Structures are given as C-alpha cells and as structure tokens.
mmCIF file of C-alpha atoms in Angstrom:
data_model
loop_
_atom_site.group_PDB
_atom_site.id
_atom_site.type_symbol
_atom_site.label_atom_id
_atom_site.label_comp_id
_atom_site.label_asym_id
_atom_site.label_seq_id
_atom_site.Cartn_x
_atom_site.Cartn_y
_atom_site.Cartn_z
ATOM 1 C CA MET A 1 -5.202 24.939 14.516
ATOM 2 C CA PRO A 2 -3.481 22.639 12.002
ATOM 3 C CA LEU A 3 -3.867 18.882 12.028
ATOM 4 C CA GLU A 4 -0.785 17.338 13.589
ATOM 5 C CA VAL A 5 -1.672 13.670 13.096
ATOM 6 C CA ILE A 6 -3.520 12.046 10.195
ATOM 7 C CA GLY A 7 -4.713 8.497 10.820
ATOM 8 C CA VAL A 8 -5.108 6.701 7.508
ATOM 9 C CA GLY A 9 -6.263 3.250 8.634
ATOM 10 C CA PHE A 10 -9.754 1.946 7.933
ATOM 11 C CA GLY A 11 -12.249 1.482 10.736
ATOM 12 C CA ARG A 12 -11.867 -1.721 12.786
ATOM 13 C CA THR A 13 -8.079 -1.442 12.776
ATOM 14 C CA GLY A 14 -7.930 0.123 16.231
ATOM 15 C CA THR A 15 -8.924 3.628 15.230
ATOM 16 C CA MET A 16 -10.967 4.352 18.355
ATOM 17 C CA SER A 17 -8.107 3.179 20.564
ATOM 18 C CA LEU A 18 -5.748 5.395 18.570
ATOM 19 C CA LYS A 19 -8.131 8.336 18.942
ATOM 20 C CA LEU A 20 -8.172 7.914 22.714
ATOM 21 C CA ALA A 21 -4.400 7.466 22.813
ATOM 22 C CA LEU A 22 -3.767 10.596 20.764
ATOM 23 C CA GLU A 23 -6.073 12.622 22.976
ATOM 24 C CA ARG A 24 -4.290 11.305 26.065
ATOM 25 C CA LEU A 25 -0.953 12.349 24.543
ATOM 26 C CA GLY A 26 -2.119 15.894 23.864
ATOM 27 C CA PHE A 27 -3.110 15.552 20.218
ATOM 28 C CA GLY A 28 -6.799 16.110 20.802
ATOM 29 C CA PRO A 29 -9.491 16.647 19.975
ATOM 30 C CA CYS A 30 -9.242 13.826 17.440
ATOM 31 C CA HIS A 31 -11.826 13.432 14.676
ATOM 32 C CA HIS A 32 -13.451 10.006 14.175
ATOM 33 C CA MET A 33 -16.544 8.680 12.398
ATOM 34 C CA THR A 34 -18.460 9.082 15.648
ATOM 35 C CA GLU A 35 -17.855 12.835 15.367
ATOM 36 C CA VAL A 36 -19.739 12.863 12.058
ATOM 37 C CA LEU A 37 -22.832 11.706 13.928
ATOM 38 C CA ARG A 38 -22.357 13.811 17.038
ATOM 39 C CA ARG A 39 -21.673 17.035 15.153
ATOM 40 C CA GLN A 40 -24.131 16.273 12.337
ATOM 41 C CA THR A 41 -21.524 16.852 9.627
ATOM 42 C CA ALA A 42 -22.667 14.025 7.352
ATOM 43 C CA ASP A 43 -23.859 16.621 4.810
ATOM 44 C CA VAL A 44 -20.302 17.895 4.420
ATOM 45 C CA TRP A 45 -18.865 14.423 3.926
ATOM 46 C CA ALA A 46 -21.643 13.490 1.511
ATOM 47 C CA GLU A 47 -20.624 16.509 -0.570
ATOM 48 C CA ALA A 48 -17.010 15.360 -0.420
ATOM 49 C CA ALA A 49 -18.082 11.934 -1.659
ATOM 50 C CA ALA A 50 -19.854 13.640 -4.556
ATOM 51 C CA GLY A 51 -16.610 15.353 -5.552
ATOM 52 C CA LYS A 52 -17.191 18.831 -4.158
ATOM 53 C CA PRO A 53 -13.945 20.640 -3.193
ATOM 54 C CA MET A 54 -13.559 20.700 0.556
ATOM 55 C CA GLU A 55 -12.509 23.501 2.905
ATOM 56 C CA TRP A 56 -10.284 21.341 5.066
ATOM 57 C CA ASP A 57 -9.443 24.104 7.545
ATOM 58 C CA ALA A 58 -13.139 24.630 8.230
ATOM 59 C CA ILE A 59 -13.979 20.923 8.427
ATOM 60 C CA PHE A 60 -11.229 20.228 10.950
ATOM 61 C CA ALA A 61 -11.441 23.506 12.858
ATOM 62 C CA GLY A 62 -10.631 22.793 16.495
ATOM 63 C CA TYR A 63 -9.115 19.361 15.823
ATOM 64 C CA ARG A 64 -5.468 18.396 16.153
ATOM 65 C CA ALA A 65 -5.805 14.883 14.742
ATOM 66 C CA THR A 66 -8.083 12.665 12.679
ATOM 67 C CA VAL A 67 -8.559 8.908 12.361
ATOM 68 C CA ASP A 68 -11.021 6.476 10.758
ATOM 69 C CA TRP A 69 -13.568 6.979 8.002
ATOM 70 C CA PRO A 70 -14.522 9.177 6.272
ATOM 71 C CA ALA A 71 -11.365 11.286 6.577
ATOM 72 C CA CYS A 72 -9.007 8.399 5.807
ATOM 73 C CA HIS A 73 -10.407 8.397 2.252
ATOM 74 C CA TYR A 74 -8.825 11.810 1.756
ATOM 75 C CA TRP A 75 -5.492 11.152 3.418
ATOM 76 C CA ARG A 76 -3.454 12.309 0.422
ATOM 77 C CA GLU A 77 -5.313 15.610 0.260
ATOM 78 C CA LEU A 78 -4.951 16.081 4.017
ATOM 79 C CA ALA A 79 -1.254 15.197 3.969
ATOM 80 C CA ALA A 80 -0.694 17.758 1.213
ATOM 81 C CA HIS A 81 -2.755 20.398 3.014
ATOM 82 C CA TRP A 82 -0.870 19.899 6.295
ATOM 83 C CA PRO A 83 2.665 19.004 5.160
ATOM 84 C CA ALA A 84 4.018 18.867 8.716
ATOM 85 C CA ALA A 85 1.389 16.401 9.954
ATOM 86 C CA LYS A 86 2.482 12.907 10.891
ATOM 87 C CA ILE A 87 0.750 10.004 9.128
ATOM 88 C CA ILE A 88 -0.235 6.854 11.031
ATOM 89 C CA LEU A 89 -1.550 3.684 9.396
ATOM 90 C CA THR A 90 -3.246 1.409 11.916
ATOM 91 C CA THR A 91 -2.689 -2.170 10.796
ATOM 92 C CA ARG A 92 -4.433 -5.489 11.264
ATOM 93 C CA ASP A 93 -4.431 -8.878 9.557
ATOM 94 C CA ALA A 94 -6.843 -8.629 6.612
ATOM 95 C CA GLU A 95 -8.847 -11.749 7.460
ATOM 96 C CA SER A 96 -9.169 -10.700 11.090
ATOM 97 C CA TRP A 97 -10.226 -7.230 9.963
ATOM 98 C CA TYR A 98 -12.914 -8.661 7.673
ATOM 99 C CA ARG A 99 -14.367 -10.875 10.411
ATOM 100 C CA SER A 100 -14.411 -7.931 12.778
ATOM 101 C CA THR A 101 -16.332 -5.759 10.319
ATOM 102 C CA GLN A 102 -18.992 -8.429 9.916
ATOM 103 C CA GLU A 103 -19.356 -8.926 13.654
ATOM 104 C CA THR A 104 -19.634 -5.188 14.261
ATOM 105 C CA ILE A 105 -20.010 -2.139 12.041
ATOM 106 C CA PHE A 106 -20.745 -3.699 8.644
ATOM 107 C CA GLY A 107 -22.945 -6.407 10.096
ATOM 108 C CA GLU A 108 -25.264 -4.036 11.905
ATOM 109 C CA ILE A 109 -24.940 -0.384 10.961
ATOM 110 C CA PRO A 110 -25.823 -0.611 7.250
ATOM 111 C CA ARG A 111 -29.087 -2.386 8.096
ATOM 112 C CA GLN A 112 -30.062 0.474 10.379
ATOM 113 C CA VAL A 113 -29.059 3.263 8.010
ATOM 114 C CA LEU A 114 -29.385 2.110 4.400
ATOM 115 C CA GLY A 115 -32.718 3.144 2.969
ATOM 116 C CA SER A 116 -33.016 6.084 5.352
ATOM 117 C CA GLY A 117 -32.335 8.655 2.637
ATOM 118 C CA THR A 118 -30.048 10.603 4.959
ATOM 119 C CA SER A 119 -26.684 12.200 4.331
ATOM 120 C CA PHE A 120 -25.139 9.584 6.590
ATOM 121 C CA GLU A 121 -26.477 6.888 4.275
ATOM 122 C CA ARG A 122 -24.726 8.634 1.375
ATOM 123 C CA VAL A 123 -21.490 8.657 3.355
ATOM 124 C CA LEU A 124 -21.765 4.920 4.042
ATOM 125 C CA ARG A 125 -22.616 4.144 0.438
ATOM 126 C CA ALA A 126 -19.605 6.160 -0.706
ATOM 127 C CA ILE A 127 -17.367 4.050 1.544
ATOM 128 C CA ALA A 128 -18.793 0.833 0.118
ATOM 129 C CA ASP A 129 -18.642 2.048 -3.483
ATOM 130 C CA ARG A 130 -15.181 3.533 -3.318
ATOM 131 C CA ASP A 131 -13.417 0.781 -1.415
ATOM 132 C CA PHE A 132 -15.468 -2.399 -1.517
ATOM 133 C CA GLY A 133 -17.193 -2.655 -4.881
ATOM 134 C CA GLY A 134 -20.491 -1.494 -3.408
ATOM 135 C CA SER A 135 -20.661 -4.250 -0.779
ATOM 136 C CA PHE A 136 -20.470 -4.344 3.004
ATOM 137 C CA THR A 137 -20.417 -8.144 3.184
ATOM 138 C CA ASP A 138 -18.570 -9.682 0.224
ATOM 139 C CA ARG A 139 -15.395 -11.147 1.721
ATOM 140 C CA ASP A 140 -13.279 -10.980 -1.427
ATOM 141 C CA LYS A 141 -14.286 -7.394 -2.207
ATOM 142 C CA LEU A 142 -13.703 -6.189 1.328
ATOM 143 C CA ILE A 143 -10.327 -7.843 1.736
ATOM 144 C CA ALA A 144 -9.224 -6.654 -1.712
ATOM 145 C CA GLY A 145 -10.252 -3.099 -0.838
ATOM 146 C CA TYR A 146 -8.488 -3.249 2.498
ATOM 147 C CA GLU A 147 -5.263 -4.584 1.013
ATOM 148 C CA ARG A 148 -5.410 -2.076 -1.840
ATOM 149 C CA HIS A 149 -5.688 0.811 0.603
ATOM 150 C CA VAL A 150 -2.786 -0.431 2.712
ATOM 151 C CA ALA A 151 -0.630 -0.886 -0.395
ATOM 152 C CA GLU A 152 -1.464 2.636 -1.590
ATOM 153 C CA VAL A 153 -0.499 4.180 1.731
ATOM 154 C CA LEU A 154 2.740 2.212 1.945
ATOM 155 C CA ALA A 155 3.647 3.254 -1.587
ATOM 156 C CA LEU A 156 2.746 6.936 -1.370
ATOM 157 C CA ALA A 157 3.118 8.159 2.206
ATOM 158 C CA PRO A 158 6.288 10.237 2.735
ATOM 159 C CA PRO A 159 8.644 7.960 4.719
ATOM 160 C CA ASP A 160 9.863 10.749 6.992
ATOM 161 C CA ARG A 161 6.312 11.417 8.204
ATOM 162 C CA PHE A 162 4.902 7.894 8.189
ATOM 163 C CA PHE A 163 4.420 5.168 10.793
ATOM 164 C CA ALA A 164 2.602 1.819 10.520
ATOM 165 C CA PHE A 165 1.168 1.000 13.939
ATOM 166 C CA ASN A 166 -0.579 -1.983 15.482
ATOM 167 C CA VAL A 167 -2.425 -0.889 18.611
ATOM 168 C CA ALA A 168 -1.443 -4.194 20.248
ATOM 169 C CA ASP A 169 2.099 -2.779 20.449
ATOM 170 C CA GLY A 170 0.976 -0.169 22.965
ATOM 171 C CA TRP A 171 2.430 3.188 23.928
ATOM 172 C CA LEU A 172 6.144 2.881 23.288
ATOM 173 C CA PRO A 173 6.405 2.777 19.463
ATOM 174 C CA LEU A 174 3.622 5.333 19.077
ATOM 175 C CA CYS A 175 5.205 7.738 21.545
ATOM 176 C CA GLU A 176 8.644 7.333 19.988
ATOM 177 C CA PHE A 177 7.191 8.248 16.602
ATOM 178 C CA LEU A 178 5.344 11.268 17.994
ATOM 179 C CA GLY A 179 8.268 12.388 20.134
ATOM 180 C CA VAL A 180 6.414 12.339 23.444
ATOM 181 C CA LEU A 181 6.780 10.464 26.718
ATOM 182 C CA ALA A 182 4.837 7.228 27.167
ATOM 183 C CA PRO A 183 2.230 7.332 29.965
ATOM 184 C CA ALA A 184 2.462 4.826 32.799
ATOM 185 C CA GLU A 185 -1.192 3.852 32.403
ATOM 186 C CA PRO A 186 -2.431 1.031 30.133
ATOM 187 C CA PHE A 187 -2.926 1.763 26.447
ATOM 188 C CA PRO A 188 -6.608 2.451 25.638
ATOM 189 C CA ARG A 189 -8.561 -0.608 24.509
ATOM 190 C CA ALA A 190 -11.762 0.876 23.167
ATOM 191 C CA ASN A 191 -14.940 -0.990 22.335
ATOM 192 C CA GLU A 192 -15.394 0.741 18.995
ATOM 193 C CA ARG A 193 -18.610 -1.064 18.139
ATOM 194 C CA ALA A 194 -20.265 -0.160 21.446
ATOM 195 C CA GLU A 195 -19.175 3.473 21.136
ATOM 196 C CA PHE A 196 -20.421 3.786 17.577
ATOM 197 C CA MET A 197 -23.718 1.994 18.188
ATOM 198 C CA ALA A 198 -24.441 4.103 21.267
ATOM 199 C CA THR A 199 -23.912 7.258 19.227
ATOM 200 C CA LEU A 200 -25.989 5.910 16.342
ATOM 201 C CA ASN A 201 -28.866 4.903 18.610
ATOM 202 C CA ALA A 202 -28.823 8.283 20.350
ATOM 203 C CA MET A 203 -29.115 10.036 17.014
ATOM 204 C CA ARG A 204 -32.024 7.805 15.977
ATOM 205 C CA GLU A 205 -33.853 8.431 19.255
ATOM 206 C CA GLN A 206 -33.525 12.163 18.674
ATOM 207 C CA ASN A 207 -34.739 11.776 15.068
ATOM 208 C CA ARG A 208 -31.432 13.158 13.857
ATOM 209 C CA LEU A 209 -30.620 10.181 11.630
#
C-alpha cells in the first residue's frame, strides 16, 4: 500500500488532529510519533537518524498516510519515493508553536526520556540536533529551526502536490485539496499532549521505554 498523504509539519502544529482527520476521510491508518512508541519502532528511526538507508515500503507497510516526527524529517525522501502522494504542511505561528512545545512535549517528555539510553532517546536527540541546535528549550534555536523547516518545504515541495493547512480552517480546504467530501461532523480537535503522554506512560509502566 503506497503512502497517499505525507504530512511535513513539525509536532505541535496540529498533527494529531490532522492524523484523525485523514483517518476519518479514508486515508488511514496514519503514522504519527505515537506509533513509534506503540509499535516499538524507535530502533528503526534511530538507525535512520544515524544515516542508515531506509526501506520505506517496509517502514510504512499498512499505512496510507504519515504526519509528525520523525517521518517529517524525511519528507523529501518520502515525496520522491511516492511521487503521487500529496504533501501537507500544517502551519502555526512560530511564537505560538514555541510556547506550545514548552507547555507540552518539549517541557515534559525529554525529562522523562533523556538519559534512559533507549532508542527513543536517540530519536529525540536526533530531532533536537538536526532542527534545534541540540536544544529542546532555547527559544531562538527552536523558532529558527521551525522557520527554516517551513521555508525549506515552501521552496522545495512540488506545487501541484502541496498544500499548506492550518487545522483551525477545518474540513473544507483540506477536503478540497484531497478531492473528497467534507463530513458534517466537527473537525477533530485532538489533545496531542494527553495522547502522547498516555502512550509514553503506558510504555514506561510496561518497561518498554
């Protein structure tokens, strides 16, 4: 099954809401960072961070879409591997995004994981090193990394396959881009932090992290 949608936005830009929306629209299952924990695939992504060539068909077997870290790091490779896939950049004001990371994933998760010696720690460190100058908290480094990523996507994504999307805009623009009918129900508003922390805590309780 080929990927049909590649989400290239960083976490805390509405990626969990987009995941739920895509699955509701028939583009599921959709890969997300939470899947790395649930399926215990951190080893694979740690190898990717170390530069090992990836078997994308095997990694995304059974998925029709992907969003969030760590896959968004490799969006160019994924877009080349699946040339018919649509590319969606979830957008958010940079300052708002930074504050959100500190109140949620970057304020809490690194403290629970860093120093654990696990593959998931290596995945997190790769995110910090690649995008944020090795930091999860430095405002200037995080905002610079966020803006750099957005600029790269805007410059390099094929225009005929690309859509910049703010989840606050709801179903209509997303469905128009994907060529599907908009559901009558409200657009998903996911609590990404709660979802991720619940998964993380479950893994810790099972001694799988």
